[in-house]
CSV table of N, CA and C in Angstrom, one decimal:
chain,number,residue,atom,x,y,z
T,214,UNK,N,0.8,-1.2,0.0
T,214,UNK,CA,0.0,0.0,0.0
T,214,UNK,C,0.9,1.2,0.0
T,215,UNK,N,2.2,1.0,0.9
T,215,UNK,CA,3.0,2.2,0.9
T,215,UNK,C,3.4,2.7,-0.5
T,216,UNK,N,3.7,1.4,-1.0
T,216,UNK,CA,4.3,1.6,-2.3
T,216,UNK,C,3.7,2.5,-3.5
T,217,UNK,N,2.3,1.8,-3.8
T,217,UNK,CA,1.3,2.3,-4.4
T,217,UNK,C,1.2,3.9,-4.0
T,218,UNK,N,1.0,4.4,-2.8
T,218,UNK,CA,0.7,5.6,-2.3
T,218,UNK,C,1.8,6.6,-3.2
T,219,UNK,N,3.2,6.2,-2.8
T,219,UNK,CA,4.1,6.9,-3.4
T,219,UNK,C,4.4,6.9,-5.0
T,220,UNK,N,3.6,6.3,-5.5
T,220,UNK,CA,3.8,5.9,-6.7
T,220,UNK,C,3.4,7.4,-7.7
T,221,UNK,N,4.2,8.2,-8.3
T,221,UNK,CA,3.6,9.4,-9.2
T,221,UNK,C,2.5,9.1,-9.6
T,222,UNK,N,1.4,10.5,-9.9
T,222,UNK,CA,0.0,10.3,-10.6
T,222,UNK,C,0.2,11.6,-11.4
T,223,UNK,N,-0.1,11.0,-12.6
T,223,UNK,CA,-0.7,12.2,-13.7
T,223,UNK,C,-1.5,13.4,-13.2
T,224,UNK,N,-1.0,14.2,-13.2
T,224,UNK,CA,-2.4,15.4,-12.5
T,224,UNK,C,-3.5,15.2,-13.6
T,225,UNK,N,-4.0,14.1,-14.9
T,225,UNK,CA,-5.0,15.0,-15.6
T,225,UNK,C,-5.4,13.4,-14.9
T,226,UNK,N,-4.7,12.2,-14.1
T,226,UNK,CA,-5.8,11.5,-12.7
T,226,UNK,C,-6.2,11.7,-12.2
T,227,UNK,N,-6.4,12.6,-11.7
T,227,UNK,CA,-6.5,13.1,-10.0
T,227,UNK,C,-7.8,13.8,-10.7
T,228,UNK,N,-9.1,13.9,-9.4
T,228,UNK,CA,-10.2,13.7,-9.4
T,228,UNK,C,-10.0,14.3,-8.2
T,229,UNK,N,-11.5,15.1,-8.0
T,229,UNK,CA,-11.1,15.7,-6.3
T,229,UNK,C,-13.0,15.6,-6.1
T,230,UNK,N,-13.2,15.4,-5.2
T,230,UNK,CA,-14.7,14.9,-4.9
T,230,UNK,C,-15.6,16.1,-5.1
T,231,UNK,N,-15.0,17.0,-4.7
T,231,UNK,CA,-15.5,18.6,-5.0
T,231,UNK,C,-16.0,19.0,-6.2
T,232,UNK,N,-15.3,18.3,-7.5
T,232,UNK,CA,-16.2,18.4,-8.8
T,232,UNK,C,-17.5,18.0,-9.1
T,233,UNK,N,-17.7,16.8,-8.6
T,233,UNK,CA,-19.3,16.3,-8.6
T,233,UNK,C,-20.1,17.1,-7.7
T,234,UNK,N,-19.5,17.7,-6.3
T,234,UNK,CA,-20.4,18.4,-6.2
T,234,UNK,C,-20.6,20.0,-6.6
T,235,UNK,N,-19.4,20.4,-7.3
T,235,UNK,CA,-19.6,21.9,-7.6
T,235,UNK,C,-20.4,21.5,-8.6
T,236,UNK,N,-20.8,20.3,-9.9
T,236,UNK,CA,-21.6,20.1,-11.0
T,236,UNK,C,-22.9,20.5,-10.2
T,237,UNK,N,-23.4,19.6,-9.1
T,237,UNK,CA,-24.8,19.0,-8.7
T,237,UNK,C,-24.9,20.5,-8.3
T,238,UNK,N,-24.4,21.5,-7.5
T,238,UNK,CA,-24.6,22.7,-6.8
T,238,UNK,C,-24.7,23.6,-8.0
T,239,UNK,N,-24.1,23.5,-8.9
T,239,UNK,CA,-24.3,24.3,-10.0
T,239,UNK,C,-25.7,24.1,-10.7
T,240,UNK,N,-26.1,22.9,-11.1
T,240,UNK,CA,-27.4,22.6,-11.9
T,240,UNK,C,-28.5,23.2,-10.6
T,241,UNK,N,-28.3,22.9,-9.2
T,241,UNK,CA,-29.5,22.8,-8.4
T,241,UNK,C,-29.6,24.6,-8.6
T,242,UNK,N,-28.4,25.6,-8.5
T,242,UNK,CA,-28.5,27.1,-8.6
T,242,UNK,C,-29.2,27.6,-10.0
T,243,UNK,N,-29.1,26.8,-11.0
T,243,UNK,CA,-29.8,27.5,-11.8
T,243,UNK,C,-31.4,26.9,-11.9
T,244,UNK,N,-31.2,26.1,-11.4
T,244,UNK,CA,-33.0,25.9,-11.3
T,244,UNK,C,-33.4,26.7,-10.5
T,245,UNK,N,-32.9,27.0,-9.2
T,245,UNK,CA,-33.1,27.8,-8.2
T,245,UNK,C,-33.4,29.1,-9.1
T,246,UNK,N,-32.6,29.7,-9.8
T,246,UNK,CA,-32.5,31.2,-10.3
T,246,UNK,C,-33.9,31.1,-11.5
T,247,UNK,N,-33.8,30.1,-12.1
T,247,UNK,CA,-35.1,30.0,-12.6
T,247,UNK,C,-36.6,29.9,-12.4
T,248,UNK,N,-36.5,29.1,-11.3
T,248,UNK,CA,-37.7,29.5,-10.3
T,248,UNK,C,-37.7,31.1,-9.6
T,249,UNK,N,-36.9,31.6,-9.7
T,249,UNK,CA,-36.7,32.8,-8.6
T,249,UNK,C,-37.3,33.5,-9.9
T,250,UNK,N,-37.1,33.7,-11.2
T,250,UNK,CA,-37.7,34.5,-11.8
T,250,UNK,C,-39.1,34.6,-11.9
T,251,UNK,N,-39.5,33.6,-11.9
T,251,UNK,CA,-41.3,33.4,-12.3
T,251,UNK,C,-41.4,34.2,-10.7
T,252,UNK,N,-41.0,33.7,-9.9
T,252,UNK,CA,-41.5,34.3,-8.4
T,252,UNK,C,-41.6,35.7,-8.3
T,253,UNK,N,-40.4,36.5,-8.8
T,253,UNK,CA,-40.5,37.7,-8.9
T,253,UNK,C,-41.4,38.7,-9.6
T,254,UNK,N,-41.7,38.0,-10.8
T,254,UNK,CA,-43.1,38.2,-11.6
T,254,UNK,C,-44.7,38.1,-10.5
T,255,UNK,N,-44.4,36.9,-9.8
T,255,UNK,CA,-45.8,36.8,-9.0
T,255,UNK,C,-45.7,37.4,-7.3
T,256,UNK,N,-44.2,38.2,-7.2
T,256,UNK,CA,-44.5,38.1,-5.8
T,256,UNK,C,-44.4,40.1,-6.1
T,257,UNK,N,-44.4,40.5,-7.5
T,257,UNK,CA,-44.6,42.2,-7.6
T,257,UNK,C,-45.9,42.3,-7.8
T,258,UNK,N,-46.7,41.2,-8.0
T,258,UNK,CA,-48.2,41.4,-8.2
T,258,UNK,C,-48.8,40.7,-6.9
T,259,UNK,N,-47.8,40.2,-6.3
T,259,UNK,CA,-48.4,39.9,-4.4
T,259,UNK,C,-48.6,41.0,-3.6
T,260,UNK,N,-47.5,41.9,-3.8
T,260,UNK,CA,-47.0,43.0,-3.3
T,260,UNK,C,-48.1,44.2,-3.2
T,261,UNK,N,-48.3,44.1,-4.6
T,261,UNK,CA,-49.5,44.7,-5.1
T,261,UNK,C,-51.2,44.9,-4.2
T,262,UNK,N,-50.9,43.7,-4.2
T,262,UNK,CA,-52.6,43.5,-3.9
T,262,UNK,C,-52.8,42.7,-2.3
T,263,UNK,N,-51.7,43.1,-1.3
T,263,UNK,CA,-51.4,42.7,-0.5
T,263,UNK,C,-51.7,43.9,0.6
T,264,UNK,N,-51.7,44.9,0.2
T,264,UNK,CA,-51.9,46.5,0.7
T,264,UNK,C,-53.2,46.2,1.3
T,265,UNK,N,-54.1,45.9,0.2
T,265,UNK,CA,-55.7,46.1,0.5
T,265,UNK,C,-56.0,44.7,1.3
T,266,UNK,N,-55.5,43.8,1.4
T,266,UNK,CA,-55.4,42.8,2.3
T,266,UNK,C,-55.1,43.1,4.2
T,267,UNK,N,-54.0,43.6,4.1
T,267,UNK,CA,-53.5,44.5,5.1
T,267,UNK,C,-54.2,45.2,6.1
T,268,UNK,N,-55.2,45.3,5.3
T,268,UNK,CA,-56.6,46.9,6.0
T,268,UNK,C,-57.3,45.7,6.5
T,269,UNK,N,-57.6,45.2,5.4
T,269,UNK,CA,-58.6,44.0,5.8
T,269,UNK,C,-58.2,43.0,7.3
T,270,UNK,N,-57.3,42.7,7.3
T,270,UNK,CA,-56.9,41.5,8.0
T,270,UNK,C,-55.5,42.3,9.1
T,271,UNK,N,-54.9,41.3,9.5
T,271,UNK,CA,-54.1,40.5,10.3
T,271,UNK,C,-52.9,41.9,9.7
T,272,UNK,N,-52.3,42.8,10.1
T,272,UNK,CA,-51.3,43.8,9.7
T,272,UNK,C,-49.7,43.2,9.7
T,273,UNK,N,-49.8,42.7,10.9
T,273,UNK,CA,-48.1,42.2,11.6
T,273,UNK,C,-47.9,40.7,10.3
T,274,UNK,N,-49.0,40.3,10.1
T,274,UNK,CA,-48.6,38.8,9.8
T,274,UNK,C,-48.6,39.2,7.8
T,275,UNK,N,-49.2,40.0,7.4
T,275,UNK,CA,-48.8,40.7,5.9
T,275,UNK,C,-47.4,41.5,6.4
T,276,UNK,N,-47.0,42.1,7.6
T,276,UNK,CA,-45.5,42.0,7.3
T,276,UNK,C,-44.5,41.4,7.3
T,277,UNK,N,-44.9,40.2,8.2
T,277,UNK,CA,-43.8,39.1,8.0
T,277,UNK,C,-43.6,38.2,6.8
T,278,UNK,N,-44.6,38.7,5.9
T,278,UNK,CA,-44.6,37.7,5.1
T,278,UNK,C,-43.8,38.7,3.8
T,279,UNK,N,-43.9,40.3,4.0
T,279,UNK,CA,-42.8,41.0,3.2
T,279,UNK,C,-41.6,40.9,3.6
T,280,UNK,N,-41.1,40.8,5.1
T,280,UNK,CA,-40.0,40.5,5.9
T,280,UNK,C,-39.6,39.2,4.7
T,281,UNK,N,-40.0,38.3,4.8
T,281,UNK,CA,-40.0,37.0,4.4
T,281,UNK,C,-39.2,37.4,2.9
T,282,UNK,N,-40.3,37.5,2.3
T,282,UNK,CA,-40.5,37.6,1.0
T,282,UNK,C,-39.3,38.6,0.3
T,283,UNK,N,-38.8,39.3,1.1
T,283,UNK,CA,-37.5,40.3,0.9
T,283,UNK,C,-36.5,39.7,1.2
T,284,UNK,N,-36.4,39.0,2.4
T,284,UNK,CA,-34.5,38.1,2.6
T,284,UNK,C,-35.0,37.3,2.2
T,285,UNK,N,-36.0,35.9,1.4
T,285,UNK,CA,-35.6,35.3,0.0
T,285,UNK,C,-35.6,35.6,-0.8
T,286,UNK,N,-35.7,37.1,-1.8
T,286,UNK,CA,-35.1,37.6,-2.7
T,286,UNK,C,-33.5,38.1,-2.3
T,287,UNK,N,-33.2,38.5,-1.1
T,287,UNK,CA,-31.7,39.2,-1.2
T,287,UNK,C,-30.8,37.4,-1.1
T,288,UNK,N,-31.6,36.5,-0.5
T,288,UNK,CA,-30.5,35.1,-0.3
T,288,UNK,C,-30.7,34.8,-1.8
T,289,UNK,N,-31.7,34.9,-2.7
T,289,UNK,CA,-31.4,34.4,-3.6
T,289,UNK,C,-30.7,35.0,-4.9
T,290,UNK,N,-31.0,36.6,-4.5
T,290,UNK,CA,-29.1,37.4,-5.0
T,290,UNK,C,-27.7,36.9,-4.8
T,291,UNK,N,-27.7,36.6,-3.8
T,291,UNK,CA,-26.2,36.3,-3.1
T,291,UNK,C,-25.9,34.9,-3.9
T,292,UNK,N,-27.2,34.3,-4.2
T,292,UNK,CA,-26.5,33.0,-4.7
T,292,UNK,C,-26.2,33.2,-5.8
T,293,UNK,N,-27.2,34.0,-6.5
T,293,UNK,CA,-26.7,34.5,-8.0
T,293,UNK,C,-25.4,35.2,-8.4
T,294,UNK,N,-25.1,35.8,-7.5
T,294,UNK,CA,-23.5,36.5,-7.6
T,294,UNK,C,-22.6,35.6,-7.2
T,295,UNK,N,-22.9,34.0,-6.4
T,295,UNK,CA,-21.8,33.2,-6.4
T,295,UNK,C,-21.8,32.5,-7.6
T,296,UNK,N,-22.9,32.2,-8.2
T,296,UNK,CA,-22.9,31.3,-9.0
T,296,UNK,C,-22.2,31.3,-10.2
């Protein structure tokens, strides 16, 4: 086994486990960014019509849900600028 260990490797052998997952992390980010778009489409027309809801109903819990709905659009920035 010693021997084997020491034995030179081609660098274009060498494999590092990190590629399969930067592939899998890559494909899951653009699905991610893809769904984020249709959302942004439906969550400016939530935003919208969420005011006259507001009067109507429950005040704190329409803003948690802009709270919400704002840091998963800024986490889903952050991923877009790593990706």
């Amino acid at each position: 086994i010693t021997v084997a260990h020491a034995t030179p490797v081609k660098e274009s052998k060498l494999k590092t486990l990190g590629v399969r997952f930067q592939d899998s992390y890559q494909g899951k980010t653009f699905e991610v960014l893809g769904i984020h778009k249709a959302f942004k489409v439906d969550i400016a027309k939530f935003i919208e019509e969420i005011g006259a809801a507001a009067n109507e109903h429950n005040k704190e819990l329409v803003k948690e849900l802009l709270k919400w709905n704002s840091k998963y659009d800024a986490l889903v920035d952050e991923l877009e600028a790593t990706a």
